[in-house]
């Protein structure tokens, strides 16, 4: 076995030999709760040994007890000492060292994900969704950056669950980064085994844009929420096809990383929203950012303000500082009409702090979680069941409740209310309430290929963002479909709505060819020197990249929603076509073992090479989803696929299903029974 000295000499890319000073913590910023430690003694020793793999031997004696302390007190080894001091921020791309534009661009994206203004728990490298990390620890952060500084335009960096495995030769049209997060072997693909793997430092939950380095702050979800609310109004409240939800009330919970978008979206859709949030600090952040307009800890006052704005038909968002279950109980008791209702607590991890049970303040929840997890779980289960019963009462009185992709119904089921499942015994046939994808996003957007296309102006110049907004708007024909009209309005008003938090970024739902045309236009603008380089990407809330039976693929009804072939193909196809970064994650949005999602990042440097990659990769990324949805007999996807086949005759071609008559199936089946 080689000695550590020889090992050090055999690497040119490694952490610096001097031990950084522990930078400490600024109490202003939120800290992650302690994660439960379920490791055996053998596994605790392994965790220590694993973390020390990054560290030169001369520091092992000092760091071993420090890391053990982190593990036992925080449930993970974060390597706090290796966090650079002060604020981390996505800077202008020119501020970064690197041998290719992609290497520098990825650093902007990583740093943006860890910005104090952006990240949910910046010290624990959690960007959003309670547990979604950029990478596992600060040693990895430093090492990834060193690799990105060395990356050339004919190499690929390989990152497995936050660990930079190394740089390998590829070619100029290959991805510069291929990364995966949290992928587990089937028999170990469950939250318990994953939690052990993570505590041992061999796995990471990246959500998607946290570990895929593509987060753009809560703006990322505002457009989807805006679309959902508009279309929920049209579907359930009799709002006109080109109307918005003025004069209507939406109630939900959560003003966190993603859920923070709800208040903003309801105002952009001209409606009135009350959003419950138990953590005062998150309300403060959203008020300061202008993402929620008013705040109160009185339910009477919250509903009074709401009434006033409903009557005036003017937009308003109100943060209620308290538990959503208290709010719903109040509404039921006082017979208050809630028209649209959802929930966006972090129910993909209800027992890890994602859901605050009724009866506990936010601080009490944190203490109980730390000191008595079993008791905490009991509180969560009781509260979830009560939450569900209150929703049932409201739905009986005409409320439209939809699950907003946070695994709420699954959590209620796991808490013991089996009656939330359609068949009352398991989740194989789905739940009694629709998910927003089943009713709204699936048929109205994903089936056409519309999804969360996004870009970041890497120069950091706001003028670049304004120019790209204008260029994107000019590429949309608002008269083609209703969806295009909504998207046009969105991008037209984006600047006015002050959506940017962190890097100069924008989200715009677009279909496959809309995305391609905008991408090509931006690349030309870079080539012509009108703007600096741009990073394109998307999140998991899309047509193609995600297999997630309770969410993105909840309107897939041919039985294939328990498979993950599409997400893997999306990822592999994006790699084959040369996207700058391709990523594959376990669990994004809904939790380990409940979803697989593939993502991408594409750096526009103005080159012809990038034009060629965009032509093939951008339509593929969305059309793989349309093709699969069409095969699952989603009606609007069949139309989209058939039009695509006509347009690309002799080039691309999608297999379209023949649809059997239900009566024939019934008749044939009945013969079997005779
Ligand atoms: N539909 C989508 O497109 C979409 C996108 C991203 C994330 N999500 C899901 O939405 C959920 C929330 O994501 P996030 O990033 O905002 O997470 P987050 O953890 O940052 O925010 C959730 C917020 O809910 C609050 N909360 C918890 N229990 C509460 C209760 N009982 N009453 C009131 N407030 C309560 C928490 O204090 C927290 O601020 C996650 O499950 C995530 O996976 C959905």
XYZ file of C-alpha atoms in Angstrom, residues 63 113 154 170 179 229 234 383 395 469 584 658:
12
model
C -9.594 16.872 12.401
C -26.479 27.991 -4.925
C -11.618 18.452 -24.090
C -13.238 13.391 -23.781
C -22.765 14.285 -12.257
C -52.980 29.188 -10.406
C -59.928 28.671 -15.438
C -50.927 16.721 12.600
C -63.402 20.193 -0.213
C -35.972 39.024 -21.896
C -29.006 12.475 -12.832
C -53.065 3.141 -31.865
